Short mmCIF file of C-alpha atoms in Angstrom, two decimals:
data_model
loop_
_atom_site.label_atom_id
_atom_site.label_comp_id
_atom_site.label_asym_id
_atom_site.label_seq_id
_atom_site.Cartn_x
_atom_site.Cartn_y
_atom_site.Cartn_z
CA UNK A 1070 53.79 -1.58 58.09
CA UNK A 1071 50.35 0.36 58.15
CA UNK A 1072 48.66 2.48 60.82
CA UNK A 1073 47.81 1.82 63.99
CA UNK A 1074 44.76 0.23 63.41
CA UNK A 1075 46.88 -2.26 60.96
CA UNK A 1076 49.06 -3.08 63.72
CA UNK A 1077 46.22 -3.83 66.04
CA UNK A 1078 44.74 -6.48 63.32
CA UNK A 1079 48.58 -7.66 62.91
CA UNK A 1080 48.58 -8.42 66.56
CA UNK A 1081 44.93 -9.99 66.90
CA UNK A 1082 45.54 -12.36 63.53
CA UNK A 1083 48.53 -13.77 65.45
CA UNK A 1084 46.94 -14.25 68.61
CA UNK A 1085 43.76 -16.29 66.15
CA UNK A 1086 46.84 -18.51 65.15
CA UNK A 1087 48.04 -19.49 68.70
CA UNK A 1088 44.31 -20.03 69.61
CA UNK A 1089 42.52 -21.25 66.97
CA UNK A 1090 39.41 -22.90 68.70
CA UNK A 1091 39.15 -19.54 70.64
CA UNK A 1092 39.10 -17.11 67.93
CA UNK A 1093 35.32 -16.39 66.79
CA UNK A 1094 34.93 -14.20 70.03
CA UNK A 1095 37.97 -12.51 69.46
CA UNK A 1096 37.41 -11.94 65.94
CA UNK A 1097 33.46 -10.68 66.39
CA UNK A 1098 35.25 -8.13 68.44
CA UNK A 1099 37.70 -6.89 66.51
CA UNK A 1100 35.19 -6.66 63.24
CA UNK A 1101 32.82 -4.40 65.41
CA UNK A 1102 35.73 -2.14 66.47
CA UNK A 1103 36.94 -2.12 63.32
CA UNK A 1104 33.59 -0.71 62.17
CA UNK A 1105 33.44 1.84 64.61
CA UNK A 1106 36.77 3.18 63.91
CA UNK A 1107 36.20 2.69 60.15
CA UNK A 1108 35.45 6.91 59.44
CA UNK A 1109 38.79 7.79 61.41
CA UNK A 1110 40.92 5.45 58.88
CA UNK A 1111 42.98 7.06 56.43
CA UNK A 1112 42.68 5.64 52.99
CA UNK A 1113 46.12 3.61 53.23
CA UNK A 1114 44.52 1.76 56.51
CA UNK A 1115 40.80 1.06 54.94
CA UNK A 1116 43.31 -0.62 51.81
CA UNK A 1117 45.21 -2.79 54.14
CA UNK A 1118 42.44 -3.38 56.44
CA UNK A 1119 40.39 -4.62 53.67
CA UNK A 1120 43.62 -7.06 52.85
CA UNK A 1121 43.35 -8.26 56.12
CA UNK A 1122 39.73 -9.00 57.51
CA UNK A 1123 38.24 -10.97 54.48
CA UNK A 1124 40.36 -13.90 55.42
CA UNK A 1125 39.62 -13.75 59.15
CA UNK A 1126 35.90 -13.21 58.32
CA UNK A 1127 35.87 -16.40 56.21
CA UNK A 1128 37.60 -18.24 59.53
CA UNK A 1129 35.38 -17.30 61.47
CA UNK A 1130 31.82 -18.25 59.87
CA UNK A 1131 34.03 -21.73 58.92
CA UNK A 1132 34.30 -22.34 62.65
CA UNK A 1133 30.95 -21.64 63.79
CA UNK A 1134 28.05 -21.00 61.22
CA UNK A 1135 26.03 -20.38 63.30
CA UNK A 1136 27.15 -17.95 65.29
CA UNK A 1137 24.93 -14.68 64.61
CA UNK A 1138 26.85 -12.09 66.46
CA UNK A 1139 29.92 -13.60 64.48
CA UNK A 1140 27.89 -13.02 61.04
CA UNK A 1141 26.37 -9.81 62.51
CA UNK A 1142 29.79 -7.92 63.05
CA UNK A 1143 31.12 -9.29 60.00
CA UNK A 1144 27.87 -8.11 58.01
CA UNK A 1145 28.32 -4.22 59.83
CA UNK A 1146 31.70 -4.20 58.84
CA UNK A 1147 30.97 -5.10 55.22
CA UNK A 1148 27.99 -2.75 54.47
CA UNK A 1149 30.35 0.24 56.48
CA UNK A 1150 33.19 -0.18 54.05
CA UNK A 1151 31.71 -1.10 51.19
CA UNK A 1152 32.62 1.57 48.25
CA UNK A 1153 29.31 1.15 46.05
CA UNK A 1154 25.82 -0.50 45.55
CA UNK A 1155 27.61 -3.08 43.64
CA UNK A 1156 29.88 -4.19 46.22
CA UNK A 1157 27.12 -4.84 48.34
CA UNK A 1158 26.28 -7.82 46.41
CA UNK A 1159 28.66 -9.78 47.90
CA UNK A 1160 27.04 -9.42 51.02
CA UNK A 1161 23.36 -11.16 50.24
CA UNK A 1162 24.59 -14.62 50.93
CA UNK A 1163 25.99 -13.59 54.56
CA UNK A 1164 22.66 -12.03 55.12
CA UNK A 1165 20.61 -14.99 53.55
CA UNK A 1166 22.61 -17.05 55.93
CA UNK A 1167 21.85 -14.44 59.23
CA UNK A 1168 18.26 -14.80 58.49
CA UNK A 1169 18.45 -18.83 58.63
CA UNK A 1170 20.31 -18.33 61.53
CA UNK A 1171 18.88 -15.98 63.55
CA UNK A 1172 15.12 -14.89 61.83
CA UNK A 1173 14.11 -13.27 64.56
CA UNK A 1174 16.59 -11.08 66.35
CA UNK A 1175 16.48 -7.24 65.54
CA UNK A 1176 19.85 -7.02 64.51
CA UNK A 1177 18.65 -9.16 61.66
CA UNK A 1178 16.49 -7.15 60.19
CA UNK A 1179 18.60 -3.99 61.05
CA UNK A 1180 21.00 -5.26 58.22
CA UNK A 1181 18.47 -6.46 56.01
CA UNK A 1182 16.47 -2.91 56.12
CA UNK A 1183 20.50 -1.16 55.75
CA UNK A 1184 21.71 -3.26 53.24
CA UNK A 1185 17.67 -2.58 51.11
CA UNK A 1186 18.69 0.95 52.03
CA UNK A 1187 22.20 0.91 51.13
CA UNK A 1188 21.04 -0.48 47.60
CA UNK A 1189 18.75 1.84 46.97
CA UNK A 1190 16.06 0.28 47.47
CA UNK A 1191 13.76 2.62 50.39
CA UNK A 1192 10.24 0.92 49.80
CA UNK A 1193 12.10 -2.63 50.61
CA UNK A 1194 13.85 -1.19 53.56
CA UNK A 1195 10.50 -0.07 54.66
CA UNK A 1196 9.32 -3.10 54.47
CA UNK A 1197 12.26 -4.37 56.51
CA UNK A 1198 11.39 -1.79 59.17
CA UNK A 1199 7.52 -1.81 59.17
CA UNK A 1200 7.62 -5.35 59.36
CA UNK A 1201 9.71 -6.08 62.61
CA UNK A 1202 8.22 -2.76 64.39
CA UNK A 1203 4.65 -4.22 63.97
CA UNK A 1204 5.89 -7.29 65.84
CA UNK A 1205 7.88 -6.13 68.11
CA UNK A 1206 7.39 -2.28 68.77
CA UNK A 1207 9.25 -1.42 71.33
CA UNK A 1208 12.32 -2.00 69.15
CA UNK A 1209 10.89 1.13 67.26
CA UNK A 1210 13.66 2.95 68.96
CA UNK A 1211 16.29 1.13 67.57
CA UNK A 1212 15.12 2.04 63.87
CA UNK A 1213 14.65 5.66 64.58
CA UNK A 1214 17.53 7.18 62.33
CA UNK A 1215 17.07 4.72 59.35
CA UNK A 1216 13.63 4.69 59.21
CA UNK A 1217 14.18 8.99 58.90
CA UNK A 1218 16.78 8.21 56.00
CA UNK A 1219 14.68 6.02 54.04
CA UNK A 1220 11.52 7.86 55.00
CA UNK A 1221 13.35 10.64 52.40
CA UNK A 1222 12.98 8.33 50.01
CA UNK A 1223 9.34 6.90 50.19
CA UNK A 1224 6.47 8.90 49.30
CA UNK A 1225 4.86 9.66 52.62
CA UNK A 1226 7.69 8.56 55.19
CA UNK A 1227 8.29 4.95 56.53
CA UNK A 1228 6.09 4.53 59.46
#
């Protein structure tokens, strides 16, 4: 038994099982609300949780590939709880898969500029940023507050 956030992936995982072919939407949403909830977990939740959502993560891509909002939530929920630069690793070949999948959607490059970030790694995040802003720039907006935390990090800002 675990929290209530536990129970809630307890109840979704059986309702994957009863509906397999219908699960991707259903697990997309309950990767993003996991992230969202993710500060508000006590320790003994984020342990189980992280028991729990690898395997349905896996399922997921498995069914559909392709499915960028699938990869996207599972990506966000993997940078939120990862607990170092080194665990981030394991989450280059998700992103290396987003970017086949879906090159040019901001979300994209959102995780690819977090993850640079995340790493260490401002001037590439920058990059990340710069790059999709000069294409598209009304998604400026969107990069606001990481392009102020990695802007800490680069000699004159990341504009």
């Amino acid at each position: 038994d675990g929290g209530p956030l536990v129970q809630e992936i307890d109840q979704a995982k059986r309702s994957f099982r009863e509906f397999p072919q219908l699960a991707t939407l259903p697990r997309t949403i309950l990767f993003t609300q996991v992230t969202q909830r993710w500060e508000e977990a006590s320790p003994q939740e984020r342990l189980q949780v992280l028991e729990l959502l690898p395997v349905e993560g896996d399922l997921a891509i498995s069914a559909e590939p392709m499915n960028s909002r699938a990869l996207v939530s599972i990506i966000s929920f993997l940078q939120t709880a990862a607990p170092s630069r080194e665990a981030l690793a394991g989450v280059d070949p998700l992103l290396a898969q987003l970017r086949r999948v879906a090159p040019d959607r901001i979300e994209t490059h959102m995780l690819l500029a977090r993850q640079a970030f995340m790493r260490g790694d401002d001037e590439k995040a920058c990059e990340f940023v710069t790059a999709y802003v000069a294409q598209a720039p009304q998604a400026a907006r969107h990069f606001a507050e990481l392009q102020q935390a990695i802007g800490e990090g680069v000699p004159g800002g990341c504009r």
